[in-house]
Amino acid sequence: MPPFPDAARAATRDSQLRHNLRKATHTIRDKRDTVVSELDDWSELRAAGKAIKDRTLRHLDHYLERLEEAVTAAGGTVHWAADAAEANAIVTGLVRATGERDVVKVKSMATQEIELNEALAEAGITAYETDLAELIVQLSEDLPSHILVPAIHRNRAEIREIFRDRMAAWGAPAPDDLSDDPRALAEAARVHLRERFLRTRVAVSGANFAVAETGTLVVLESEGNGRMCLTLPRTLISVVGIEKIVPTWSDLEVFLQLLPRSSTGERMNPYTSTWTGVTPGDGPQEFHLVLLDNGRTDVLADTVGRQALRCIRCSACLNICPVYERAGGHAYGSVYPGPIGAILTPQLRGTASPADAALPYASSLCGACYEVCPVAIDIPEVLVHLREEVTARPGHLGEKAAMGAAGWVLEGERRLGAAQRAASAARGLVPRRLPGPGAAWTDTRDIPEIPEESFRSWWRREGRHGRAETEGPAPGQLRDDPAERAGRGEDGGR
């Protein structure tokens, strides 16, 4: 197993971070459980979402062409980006063509994935995040740590200090008497952003869904900042992963039930914004859709791993994951943290780097992520699949040899018994911490204590005797009882 990043070990030692994560994830998890339990047909909705996504991915080329035709017919312009560099070049060129040097942004995983803000900054263009959590991350020069709540690792006292220290450098300063009351913090952000919304002429967004039949893009949000970005500027540029397509409006209806319940624990999200091309005299008068591949067609080619492209970015898997709760999002080294990040990032970026190769191992394989996924992505299955790919690469001879030896022992009852007896005999010699390559594994855990005897050995000595006393004879055996013999017609049928 490749070593997990140092950020993970640092996170497990940060008690404040673990407290922030546990409180936030458990709150969202409990809300989700409540609203999901209200629906008698939740399992049917989940199956429908999975089926729609699978059908779309099987015919993705058809639906992409249909989306392009619909967007173009509605007055928009479609651009195709094979990778992050191409997408950044397209967006940078489009902004430069407007003559503007500032853009406002709707929260977008795709633009974070390609590091668009950094690319724009190199071109002399400043991107202002308008989502509250993204604003916190940007002001603190931090990185997002959660799909839904990028600043989940911060508590409100920390946020107050960030606003006090950093807002002035980005425009309107925070009030001197700013408290850590959530309403006061939200109002400070609102005042900070208000003028920015009114005077900025270019906006950049992503999209939760793109409806192929009409060319309509859809953004779901909770604050209203997205609505401001999508309606006030003159030019709107949307960067959207090619997997975000749904074929029809009736398909969209399924996901409008699945996503809010799974993400924010709400029956319906407060703001659902939709736009189709350009409407003269209303809203942006120039619309560009950048369809992003950036490794997605490679994921699509993997018959096991492609189910990761069903993801609707709800973050339910992060909120249930015991590893994420302790390690936090920064440990994953990607904009996609948690269980979905552990399977999506290695497929998008490959497993050549040790950090990306370690991600499929960042799981206990408990399966909780699969149980809560609204589109039934079998994350444990993909994790095991990716682990096989990692060990097939050069440099894993030791691990392959160890797994081969373990398989040889486990396949034979006598070999397993001999290994168990040897382990029990040497139990006093096993250290609590491993040396060498195993040291990292025992940095934060002890080696389980080896029992004095195996269960099989105990069962051979105690189990059969106990069954005979409590359950009666084994199948095919009967006690020598006169009444039973009479019932069977033995002893002359008396």
CSV table of C-alpha atoms in Angstrom, one decimal:
chain,number,residue,atom,x,y,z
A,1,MET,CA,0.0,0.0,0.0
A,2,PRO,CA,1.4,3.4,-0.9
A,3,PRO,CA,1.9,5.8,2.0
A,4,PHE,CA,-1.0,8.1,2.7
A,5,PRO,CA,-0.2,11.8,2.6
A,6,ASP,CA,1.3,13.6,5.6
A,7,ALA,CA,-1.9,15.8,5.6
A,8,ALA,CA,-3.9,12.9,6.7
A,9,ARG,CA,-1.7,12.2,9.7
A,10,ALA,CA,-1.7,15.9,10.6
A,11,ALA,CA,-5.5,16.0,10.5
A,12,THR,CA,-5.9,13.1,12.8
A,13,ARG,CA,-3.8,15.0,15.4
A,14,ASP,CA,-5.8,18.2,15.0
A,15,SER,CA,-8.5,18.0,17.7
A,16,GLN,CA,-10.2,21.2,16.6
A,17,LEU,CA,-10.4,20.1,13.0
A,18,ARG,CA,-11.8,16.7,14.0
A,19,HIS,CA,-14.4,18.5,16.2
A,20,ASN,CA,-15.4,20.8,13.3
A,21,LEU,CA,-15.7,17.9,10.9
A,22,ARG,CA,-17.7,15.6,13.2
A,23,LYS,CA,-20.2,18.3,14.2
A,24,ALA,CA,-20.8,19.4,10.6
A,25,THR,CA,-21.0,16.0,9.0
A,26,HIS,CA,-23.2,14.5,11.7
A,27,THR,CA,-25.6,17.5,11.5
A,28,ILE,CA,-26.0,17.1,7.7
A,29,ARG,CA,-26.2,13.3,8.0
A,30,ASP,CA,-29.0,13.5,10.5
A,31,LYS,CA,-31.0,16.0,8.3
A,32,ARG,CA,-30.5,13.7,5.3
A,33,ASP,CA,-31.8,10.6,7.2
A,34,THR,CA,-34.9,12.5,8.3
A,35,VAL,CA,-36.0,13.7,4.8
A,36,VAL,CA,-35.0,10.4,3.1
A,37,SER,CA,-37.1,8.4,5.5
A,38,GLU,CA,-40.2,10.5,4.5
A,39,LEU,CA,-40.2,8.9,1.1
A,40,ASP,CA,-41.6,5.4,0.7
A,41,ASP,CA,-40.2,5.2,-2.8
A,42,TRP,CA,-36.6,6.3,-2.0
A,43,SER,CA,-35.1,3.0,-3.2
A,44,GLU,CA,-37.1,3.3,-6.5
A,45,LEU,CA,-35.9,6.9,-7.0
A,46,ARG,CA,-32.3,5.8,-6.3
A,47,ALA,CA,-32.7,2.9,-8.9
A,48,ALA,CA,-34.2,5.4,-11.4
A,49,GLY,CA,-31.3,7.8,-10.9
A,50,LYS,CA,-28.8,5.0,-11.5
A,51,ALA,CA,-30.6,3.8,-14.6
A,52,ILE,CA,-30.8,7.3,-16.1
A,53,LYS,CA,-27.1,7.9,-15.6
A,54,ASP,CA,-26.1,4.5,-16.9
A,55,ARG,CA,-28.2,4.9,-20.0
A,56,THR,CA,-26.8,8.4,-20.6
A,57,LEU,CA,-23.2,7.2,-20.2
A,58,ARG,CA,-23.8,4.4,-22.6
A,59,HIS,CA,-24.9,6.9,-25.3
A,60,LEU,CA,-22.9,9.9,-24.2
A,61,ASP,CA,-21.7,10.8,-27.7
A,62,HIS,CA,-25.3,11.0,-28.9
A,63,TYR,CA,-26.5,13.2,-26.0
A,64,LEU,CA,-23.4,15.5,-26.2
A,65,GLU,CA,-24.2,16.2,-29.9
A,66,ARG,CA,-27.8,16.8,-29.0
A,67,LEU,CA,-26.9,19.2,-26.3
A,68,GLU,CA,-24.6,21.2,-28.6
A,69,GLU,CA,-27.3,21.5,-31.2
A,70,ALA,CA,-29.8,22.7,-28.7
A,71,VAL,CA,-27.5,25.2,-27.1
A,72,THR,CA,-26.4,26.6,-30.5
A,73,ALA,CA,-30.1,26.9,-31.6
A,74,ALA,CA,-30.8,28.9,-28.4
A,75,GLY,CA,-28.1,31.4,-29.2
A,76,GLY,CA,-25.3,30.0,-27.1
A,77,THR,CA,-21.8,28.9,-28.2
A,78,VAL,CA,-20.3,25.5,-27.4
A,79,HIS,CA,-16.6,24.9,-26.9
A,80,TRP,CA,-14.9,21.5,-26.4
A,81,ALA,CA,-12.0,21.2,-24.0
A,82,ALA,CA,-10.0,18.0,-24.0
A,83,ASP,CA,-8.1,18.9,-20.8
A,84,ALA,CA,-7.6,21.5,-18.1
A,85,ALA,CA,-5.1,23.5,-20.2
A,86,GLU,CA,-7.5,23.8,-23.1
A,87,ALA,CA,-10.4,24.7,-20.9
A,88,ASN,CA,-8.4,27.4,-19.1
A,89,ALA,CA,-7.2,28.9,-22.4
A,90,ILE,CA,-10.8,29.0,-23.8
A,91,VAL,CA,-12.2,30.8,-20.7
A,92,THR,CA,-9.2,33.2,-20.5
A,93,GLY,CA,-9.6,34.1,-24.1
A,94,LEU,CA,-13.4,34.7,-23.7
A,95,VAL,CA,-12.9,37.0,-20.8
A,96,ARG,CA,-10.1,38.9,-22.5
A,97,ALA,CA,-12.4,39.4,-25.5
A,98,THR,CA,-14.9,41.3,-23.3
A,99,GLY,CA,-12.2,43.7,-22.2
A,100,GLU,CA,-13.0,43.0,-18.5
A,101,ARG,CA,-10.5,42.1,-15.8
A,102,ASP,CA,-12.8,40.9,-13.1
A,103,VAL,CA,-15.3,37.9,-13.1
A,104,VAL,CA,-17.7,36.7,-10.4
A,105,LYS,CA,-18.0,32.9,-9.9
A,106,VAL,CA,-20.7,30.5,-8.9
A,107,LYS,CA,-19.4,27.6,-6.8
A,108,SER,CA,-18.1,25.1,-9.3
A,109,MET,CA,-16.2,21.8,-8.8
A,110,ALA,CA,-15.2,21.7,-12.5
A,111,THR,CA,-13.4,25.1,-12.4
A,112,GLN,CA,-11.6,24.1,-9.2
A,113,GLU,CA,-10.6,20.8,-10.8
A,114,ILE,CA,-8.9,22.7,-13.7
A,115,GLU,CA,-7.5,25.4,-11.4
A,116,LEU,CA,-9.2,28.1,-13.4
A,117,ASN,CA,-8.8,30.9,-10.8
A,118,GLU,CA,-5.0,30.5,-10.9
A,119,ALA,CA,-5.0,30.5,-14.7
A,120,LEU,CA,-7.1,33.6,-14.8
A,121,ALA,CA,-4.8,35.3,-12.3
A,122,GLU,CA,-1.8,34.6,-14.5
A,123,ALA,CA,-3.6,36.4,-17.3
A,124,GLY,CA,-4.3,39.4,-15.0
A,125,ILE,CA,-7.9,38.5,-14.4
A,126,THR,CA,-9.3,38.3,-10.9
A,127,ALA,CA,-12.0,35.8,-10.1
A,128,TYR,CA,-14.2,36.6,-7.1
A,129,GLU,CA,-15.9,33.6,-5.4
A,130,THR,CA,-19.5,34.5,-4.3
A,131,ASP,CA,-20.6,31.3,-2.5
A,132,LEU,CA,-20.1,32.0,1.2
A,133,ALA,CA,-18.0,28.9,1.9
A,134,GLU,CA,-15.9,29.5,-1.2
A,135,LEU,CA,-15.5,33.1,-0.2
A,136,ILE,CA,-14.1,32.0,3.2
A,137,VAL,CA,-11.7,29.6,1.5
A,138,GLN,CA,-10.6,32.3,-1.0
A,139,LEU,CA,-10.1,35.0,1.7
A,140,SER,CA,-8.0,32.7,3.8
A,141,GLU,CA,-6.0,31.5,0.8
A,142,ASP,CA,-7.0,28.0,1.8
A,143,LEU,CA,-8.2,25.0,-0.2
A,144,PRO,CA,-11.8,23.5,-0.2
A,145,SER,CA,-12.2,20.5,2.0
A,146,HIS,CA,-15.7,19.3,1.2
A,147,ILE,CA,-17.8,19.0,-1.9
A,148,LEU,CA,-20.9,20.7,-0.5
A,149,VAL,CA,-19.4,22.9,2.3
A,150,PRO,CA,-15.8,23.8,1.1
A,151,ALA,CA,-15.1,25.5,4.5
A,152,ILE,CA,-16.4,22.8,6.7
A,153,HIS,CA,-13.1,22.6,8.5
A,154,ARG,CA,-13.6,26.1,9.8
A,155,ASN,CA,-15.7,27.1,12.8
A,156,ARG,CA,-17.5,30.4,13.1
A,157,ALA,CA,-14.9,31.9,15.3
A,158,GLU,CA,-12.2,31.2,12.7
A,159,ILE,CA,-14.5,32.7,10.0
A,160,ARG,CA,-14.9,35.9,11.9
A,161,GLU,CA,-11.1,36.3,12.2
A,162,ILE,CA,-10.7,35.6,8.5
A,163,PHE,CA,-13.3,38.3,7.6
A,164,ARG,CA,-11.7,40.8,9.9
A,165,ASP,CA,-8.2,40.2,8.6
A,166,ARG,CA,-8.8,39.7,4.9
A,167,MET,CA,-12.0,41.4,3.6
A,168,ALA,CA,-10.5,44.8,3.3
A,169,ALA,CA,-7.9,43.6,0.8
A,170,TRP,CA,-10.7,42.2,-1.4
A,171,GLY,CA,-13.1,45.2,-1.3
A,172,ALA,CA,-15.5,46.1,1.4
A,173,PRO,CA,-14.0,45.6,4.9
A,174,ALA,CA,-15.7,43.7,7.7
A,175,PRO,CA,-17.4,45.7,10.5
A,176,ASP,CA,-15.1,46.4,13.4
A,177,ASP,CA,-17.6,44.9,15.8
A,178,LEU,CA,-18.2,41.8,13.8
A,179,SER,CA,-19.4,38.9,16.0
A,180,ASP,CA,-19.3,35.2,15.2
A,181,ASP,CA,-23.1,35.0,15.0
A,182,PRO,CA,-24.0,33.2,11.7
A,183,ARG,CA,-26.4,36.0,10.7
A,184,ALA,CA,-23.7,38.6,11.3
A,185,LEU,CA,-21.2,36.7,9.2
A,186,ALA,CA,-23.7,36.2,6.4
A,187,GLU,CA,-24.5,39.9,6.4
A,188,ALA,CA,-20.9,40.8,6.2
A,189,ALA,CA,-20.4,38.6,3.2
A,190,ARG,CA,-23.6,40.0,1.6
A,191,VAL,CA,-22.3,43.6,2.0
A,192,HIS,CA,-18.9,42.6,0.7
A,193,LEU,CA,-20.4,41.1,-2.4
A,194,ARG,CA,-23.2,43.4,-3.3
A,195,GLU,CA,-21.3,46.0,-5.3
A,196,ARG,CA,-19.3,43.2,-6.9
A,197,PHE,CA,-22.5,41.7,-8.3
A,198,LEU,CA,-23.8,45.0,-9.6
A,199,ARG,CA,-20.7,46.1,-11.5
A,200,THR,CA,-19.1,42.9,-12.8
A,201,ARG,CA,-19.9,42.2,-16.4
A,202,VAL,CA,-18.7,38.6,-16.7
A,203,ALA,CA,-19.6,35.5,-14.7
A,204,VAL,CA,-18.3,32.0,-14.6
A,205,SER,CA,-20.3,29.0,-13.5
A,206,GLY,CA,-20.5,25.3,-13.6
A,207,ALA,CA,-23.8,23.3,-13.7
A,208,ASN,CA,-25.3,20.5,-11.7
A,209,PHE,CA,-27.1,19.2,-14.8
A,210,ALA,CA,-27.4,19.9,-18.6
A,211,VAL,CA,-30.6,18.9,-20.3
A,212,ALA,CA,-29.8,17.5,-23.7
A,213,GLU,CA,-33.2,17.9,-25.3
A,214,THR,CA,-33.4,21.7,-24.7
A,215,GLY,CA,-29.9,22.8,-24.1
A,216,THR,CA,-30.9,24.0,-20.6
A,217,LEU,CA,-28.3,24.2,-17.8
A,218,VAL,CA,-29.3,23.9,-14.2
A,219,VAL,CA,-27.7,25.1,-10.9
A,220,LEU,CA,-29.0,24.2,-7.5
A,221,GLU,CA,-27.9,26.4,-4.6
A,222,SER,CA,-28.9,27.6,-1.1
A,223,GLU,CA,-27.9,31.2,-0.9
A,224,GLY,CA,-29.0,33.1,-4.0
A,225,ASN,CA,-25.5,34.2,-5.0
A,226,GLY,CA,-25.7,31.9,-8.0
A,227,ARG,CA,-28.9,33.5,-9.2
A,228,MET,CA,-27.1,36.9,-9.0
A,229,CYS,CA,-24.2,35.7,-11.1
A,230,LEU,CA,-26.4,33.9,-13.6
A,231,THR,CA,-28.7,36.9,-14.3
A,232,LEU,CA,-26.8,40.2,-13.8
A,233,PRO,CA,-23.6,40.0,-15.9
A,234,ARG,CA,-23.7,40.5,-19.7
A,235,THR,CA,-21.5,37.5,-20.4
A,236,LEU,CA,-21.9,34.1,-18.8
A,237,ILE,CA,-19.3,31.3,-19.3
A,238,SER,CA,-20.2,27.8,-17.9
A,239,VAL,CA,-17.6,25.1,-17.6
A,240,VAL,CA,-19.4,21.7,-17.4
A,241,GLY,CA,-18.1,18.1,-17.2
A,242,ILE,CA,-19.4,16.0,-20.1
A,243,GLU,CA,-20.9,13.6,-17.6
A,244,LYS,CA,-23.4,16.2,-16.2
A,245,ILE,CA,-25.9,15.5,-19.0
A,246,VAL,CA,-29.4,14.2,-18.5
A,247,PRO,CA,-31.5,13.4,-21.6
A,248,THR,CA,-34.8,15.0,-20.8
A,249,TRP,CA,-36.7,17.2,-18.4
A,250,SER,CA,-38.6,14.2,-17.0
A,251,ASP,CA,-35.2,12.7,-16.2
A,252,LEU,CA,-34.2,15.9,-14.4
A,253,GLU,CA,-37.2,15.6,-12.1
A,254,VAL,CA,-35.7,12.4,-10.6
A,255,PHE,CA,-32.5,14.2,-9.6
A,256,LEU,CA,-34.3,17.3,-8.3
A,257,GLN,CA,-35.6,14.9,-5.6
A,258,LEU,CA,-32.4,13.0,-5.0
A,259,LEU,CA,-29.9,15.8,-4.8
A,260,PRO,CA,-31.3,18.2,-2.2
A,261,ARG,CA,-32.2,15.3,0.2
A,262,SER,CA,-28.8,13.8,-0.2
A,263,SER,CA,-26.7,17.0,0.0
A,264,THR,CA,-28.3,19.6,2.3
A,265,GLY,CA,-30.9,17.4,3.9
A,266,GLU,CA,-33.7,19.5,2.4
A,267,ARG,CA,-36.8,18.4,0.5
A,268,MET,CA,-36.1,21.1,-2.1
A,269,ASN,CA,-33.2,23.4,-2.4
A,270,PRO,CA,-34.0,27.1,-2.0
A,271,TYR,CA,-32.8,28.2,-5.5
A,272,THR,CA,-33.0,26.3,-8.7
A,273,SER,CA,-31.7,28.4,-11.6
A,274,THR,CA,-32.1,27.3,-15.2
A,275,TRP,CA,-31.0,29.0,-18.4
A,276,THR,CA,-31.2,28.1,-22.1
A,277,GLY,CA,-29.0,30.0,-24.5
A,278,VAL,CA,-29.6,33.8,-24.7
A,279,THR,CA,-32.9,35.7,-24.2
A,280,PRO,CA,-32.7,39.1,-25.9
A,281,GLY,CA,-33.1,41.9,-23.3
A,282,ASP,CA,-33.2,39.5,-20.3
A,283,GLY,CA,-30.1,38.2,-18.5
A,284,PRO,CA,-26.7,37.6,-20.1
A,285,GLN,CA,-26.6,38.5,-23.8
A,286,GLU,CA,-23.6,36.2,-24.5
A,287,PHE,CA,-23.5,32.6,-23.3
A,288,HIS,CA,-20.6,30.2,-23.7
A,289,LEU,CA,-20.7,26.5,-22.7
A,290,VAL,CA,-17.3,24.8,-22.2
A,291,LEU,CA,-17.7,21.0,-22.2
A,292,LEU,CA,-14.9,19.5,-20.2
A,293,ASP,CA,-13.4,16.1,-20.7
A,294,ASN,CA,-10.1,16.2,-18.7
A,295,GLY,CA,-9.9,12.4,-18.3
A,296,ARG,CA,-13.6,11.5,-18.3
A,297,THR,CA,-13.6,9.5,-21.5
A,298,ASP,CA,-10.8,7.4,-20.0
A,299,VAL,CA,-13.0,6.8,-17.0
A,300,LEU,CA,-15.8,5.9,-19.3
A,301,ALA,CA,-13.7,3.2,-21.0
A,302,ASP,CA,-13.3,1.3,-17.6
A,303,THR,CA,-16.4,-0.9,-17.3
A,304,VAL,CA,-16.0,-1.0,-13.5
A,305,GLY,CA,-14.7,2.5,-12.8
A,306,ARG,CA,-17.1,4.3,-15.0
A,307,GLN,CA,-19.9,4.2,-12.4
A,308,ALA,CA,-18.0,7.1,-10.7
A,309,LEU,CA,-19.3,9.3,-13.5
A,310,ARG,CA,-22.8,8.8,-12.1
A,311,CYS,CA,-21.8,11.1,-9.2
A,312,ILE,CA,-24.1,14.1,-8.8
A,313,ARG,CA,-21.8,15.8,-6.2
A,314,CYS,CA,-24.1,15.5,-3.2
A,315,SER,CA,-21.4,14.7,-0.7
A,316,ALA,CA,-23.5,12.1,1.2
A,317,CYS,CA,-20.6,9.7,1.1
A,318,LEU,CA,-18.3,12.2,2.8
A,319,ASN,CA,-20.7,12.8,5.6
A,320,ILE,CA,-21.0,9.1,6.4
A,321,CYS,CA,-17.3,8.1,5.9
A,322,PRO,CA,-15.3,7.4,9.1
A,323,VAL,CA,-12.1,8.0,7.3
A,324,TYR,CA,-13.1,11.4,5.9
A,325,GLU,CA,-14.4,12.5,9.3
A,326,ARG,CA,-11.0,12.0,10.9
A,327,ALA,CA,-8.7,12.9,8.0
A,328,GLY,CA,-10.6,15.9,6.4
A,329,GLY,CA,-10.7,16.9,2.8
A,330,HIS,CA,-7.2,18.3,2.4
A,331,ALA,CA,-5.7,14.9,3.0
A,332,TYR,CA,-7.0,13.7,-0.4
A,333,GLY,CA,-4.9,16.2,-2.3
A,334,SER,CA,-7.7,16.9,-4.8
A,335,VAL,CA,-10.8,19.0,-5.2
A,336,TYR,CA,-12.8,15.7,-4.9
A,337,PRO,CA,-12.3,14.4,-1.3
A,338,GLY,CA,-13.9,11.6,0.6
A,339,PRO,CA,-15.0,8.2,-0.8
A,340,ILE,CA,-16.0,9.6,-4.2
A,341,GLY,CA,-12.6,11.4,-4.5
A,342,ALA,CA,-10.8,8.2,-3.6
A,343,ILE,CA,-12.2,6.6,-6.8
A,344,LEU,CA,-12.7,9.6,-9.1
A,345,THR,CA,-9.3,11.4,-8.7
A,346,PRO,CA,-7.1,8.3,-9.4
A,347,GLN,CA,-9.1,7.7,-12.6
A,348,LEU,CA,-9.0,11.3,-13.8
A,349,ARG,CA,-5.3,11.8,-12.9
A,350,GLY,CA,-3.9,8.3,-13.0
A,351,THR,CA,-2.0,6.5,-10.2
A,352,ALA,CA,1.5,7.4,-11.3
A,353,SER,CA,2.1,9.7,-8.2
A,354,PRO,CA,2.3,8.0,-4.8
A,355,ALA,CA,-0.4,10.4,-3.4
A,356,ASP,CA,-3.0,9.4,-6.1
A,357,ALA,CA,-2.0,5.7,-5.8
A,358,ALA,CA,-2.7,5.9,-2.1
A,359,LEU,CA,-6.3,7.2,-2.5
A,360,PRO,CA,-8.0,3.8,-3.2
A,361,TYR,CA,-6.6,2.6,0.1
A,362,ALA,CA,-8.2,5.5,2.1
A,363,SER,CA,-11.1,3.3,3.0
A,364,SER,CA,-12.1,0.6,5.5
A,365,LEU,CA,-14.5,-0.8,2.8
A,366,CYS,CA,-17.3,-0.6,5.3
A,367,GLY,CA,-19.8,0.1,2.5
A,368,ALA,CA,-21.6,3.0,4.2
A,369,CYS,CA,-20.8,5.2,1.2
A,370,TYR,CA,-22.6,2.8,-1.1
A,371,GLU,CA,-25.7,2.7,1.1
A,372,VAL,CA,-26.2,6.4,1.1
A,373,CYS,CA,-25.2,7.2,-2.5
A,374,PRO,CA,-28.4,8.5,-4.3
A,375,VAL,CA,-27.3,7.0,-7.6
A,376,ALA,CA,-26.0,3.7,-6.1
A,377,ILE,CA,-22.3,4.0,-7.0
A,378,ASP,CA,-20.6,0.9,-5.5
A,379,ILE,CA,-17.6,2.7,-4.2
A,380,PRO,CA,-16.1,-0.3,-2.4
A,381,GLU,CA,-16.2,-2.3,-5.6
A,382,VAL,CA,-14.3,0.5,-7.5
A,383,LEU,CA,-11.8,0.9,-4.6
A,384,VAL,CA,-10.9,-2.8,-4.8
A,385,HIS,CA,-10.7,-2.5,-8.6
A,386,LEU,CA,-8.3,0.4,-8.4
A,387,ARG,CA,-6.2,-1.3,-5.7
A,388,GLU,CA,-5.7,-4.1,-8.2
A,389,GLU,CA,-4.6,-1.6,-10.8
A,390,VAL,CA,-2.1,0.0,-8.4
A,391,THR,CA,-0.5,-3.3,-7.4
A,392,ALA,CA,-0.2,-4.3,-11.1
A,393,ARG,CA,2.2,-1.3,-11.6
A,394,PRO,CA,6.0,-1.8,-11.2
A,395,GLY,CA,7.3,-1.3,-7.7
A,396,HIS,CA,4.7,-3.4,-5.9
A,397,LEU,CA,6.5,-6.7,-5.9
A,398,GLY,CA,6.6,-6.9,-2.1
A,399,GLU,CA,2.9,-6.3,-1.8
A,400,LYS,CA,2.1,-8.8,-4.5
A,401,ALA,CA,4.3,-11.4,-2.9
A,402,ALA,CA,2.7,-10.8,0.5
A,403,MET,CA,-0.9,-11.0,-1.0
A,404,GLY,CA,0.1,-14.2,-2.9
A,405,ALA,CA,1.5,-15.8,0.3
A,406,ALA,CA,-1.7,-14.8,2.2
A,407,GLY,CA,-3.9,-16.3,-0.5
A,408,TRP,CA,-1.9,-19.6,-0.5
A,409,VAL,CA,-2.3,-19.8,3.3
A,410,LEU,CA,-6.0,-18.9,3.3
A,411,GLU,CA,-6.9,-21.4,0.5
A,412,GLY,CA,-5.8,-24.4,2.5
A,413,GLU,CA,-7.5,-25.4,5.8
A,414,ARG,CA,-4.4,-27.2,7.1
A,415,ARG,CA,-2.1,-24.4,6.1
A,416,LEU,CA,-4.4,-21.8,7.8
A,417,GLY,CA,-4.5,-23.9,11.0
A,418,ALA,CA,-0.8,-24.2,11.1
A,419,ALA,CA,-0.4,-20.5,10.6
A,420,GLN,CA,-2.9,-19.7,13.4
A,421,ARG,CA,-1.1,-22.1,15.8
A,422,ALA,CA,2.3,-20.5,14.9
A,423,ALA,CA,0.9,-17.0,15.5
A,424,SER,CA,-0.6,-18.0,18.8
A,425,ALA,CA,2.6,-19.5,19.9
A,426,ALA,CA,4.5,-16.3,19.0
A,427,ARG,CA,1.9,-13.9,20.3
A,428,GLY,CA,4.2,-12.6,23.1
A,429,LEU,CA,6.9,-11.6,20.5
A,430,VAL,CA,4.7,-9.4,18.3
A,431,PRO,CA,5.5,-5.7,18.9
A,432,ARG,CA,2.7,-3.1,19.3
A,433,ARG,CA,4.4,-1.0,16.6
A,434,LEU,CA,5.7,-2.3,13.3
A,435,PRO,CA,9.2,-1.5,12.1
A,436,GLY,CA,10.3,-0.6,8.6
A,437,PRO,CA,7.6,-0.3,5.9
A,438,GLY,CA,4.9,-1.1,8.4
A,439,ALA,CA,5.7,1.8,10.7
A,440,ALA,CA,3.4,4.3,8.9
A,441,TRP,CA,0.5,1.9,9.4
A,442,THR,CA,1.0,1.8,13.2
A,443,ASP,CA,1.6,5.5,13.6
A,444,THR,CA,-2.1,5.9,14.7
A,445,ARG,CA,-3.1,2.4,15.6
A,446,ASP,CA,-2.0,-0.7,17.5
A,447,ILE,CA,-1.6,-4.1,16.1
A,448,PRO,CA,-4.6,-6.2,17.2
A,449,GLU,CA,-3.8,-8.6,20.0
A,450,ILE,CA,-3.4,-12.2,18.8
A,451,PRO,CA,-5.7,-14.6,20.7
A,452,GLU,CA,-4.2,-17.6,22.6
A,453,GLU,CA,-6.1,-20.0,20.3
A,454,SER,CA,-8.0,-19.8,17.0
A,455,PHE,CA,-11.8,-20.0,16.9
A,456,ARG,CA,-11.6,-23.3,14.9
A,457,SER,CA,-9.4,-24.8,17.6
A,458,TRP,CA,-11.8,-23.7,20.3
A,459,TRP,CA,-14.8,-25.0,18.4
A,460,ARG,CA,-13.2,-28.4,18.0
A,461,ARG,CA,-12.7,-28.6,21.7
A,462,GLU,CA,-15.9,-26.9,23.0
A,463,GLY,CA,-18.3,-26.2,20.2
A,464,ARG,CA,-19.5,-29.7,19.3
A,465,HIS,CA,-20.0,-30.7,22.9
A,466,GLY,CA,-22.0,-27.6,23.6
A,467,ARG,CA,-24.2,-28.2,20.5
A,468,ALA,CA,-25.0,-31.7,21.6
A,469,GLU,CA,-26.3,-30.4,25.0
A,470,THR,CA,-28.3,-27.5,23.7
A,471,GLU,CA,-29.5,-28.4,20.2
A,472,GLY,CA,-30.0,-32.1,20.4
A,473,PRO,CA,-28.5,-34.7,18.0
A,474,ALA,CA,-27.0,-33.7,14.7
A,475,PRO,CA,-29.0,-34.3,11.5
A,476,GLY,CA,-29.5,-38.0,10.8
A,477,GLN,CA,-28.9,-39.0,14.5
A,478,LEU,CA,-31.7,-40.0,17.0
A,479,ARG,CA,-31.5,-40.7,20.7
A,480,ASP,CA,-32.3,-44.2,21.9
A,481,ASP,CA,-35.7,-43.3,23.3
A,482,PRO,CA,-38.6,-45.9,23.6
A,483,ALA,CA,-41.3,-43.3,22.7
A,484,GLU,CA,-39.4,-42.3,19.5
A,485,ARG,CA,-39.0,-46.0,18.5
A,486,ALA,CA,-42.7,-46.5,19.0
A,487,GLY,CA,-43.5,-43.5,16.9
A,488,ARG,CA,-41.4,-44.9,14.1
A,489,GLY,CA,-43.2,-48.3,14.3
A,490,GLU,CA,-40.2,-50.0,15.8
A,491,ASP,CA,-40.3,-52.7,18.5
A,492,GLY,CA,-43.3,-54.4,16.9
A,493,GLY,CA,-45.3,-51.2,16.7
A,494,ARG,CA,-46.4,-51.4,20.3
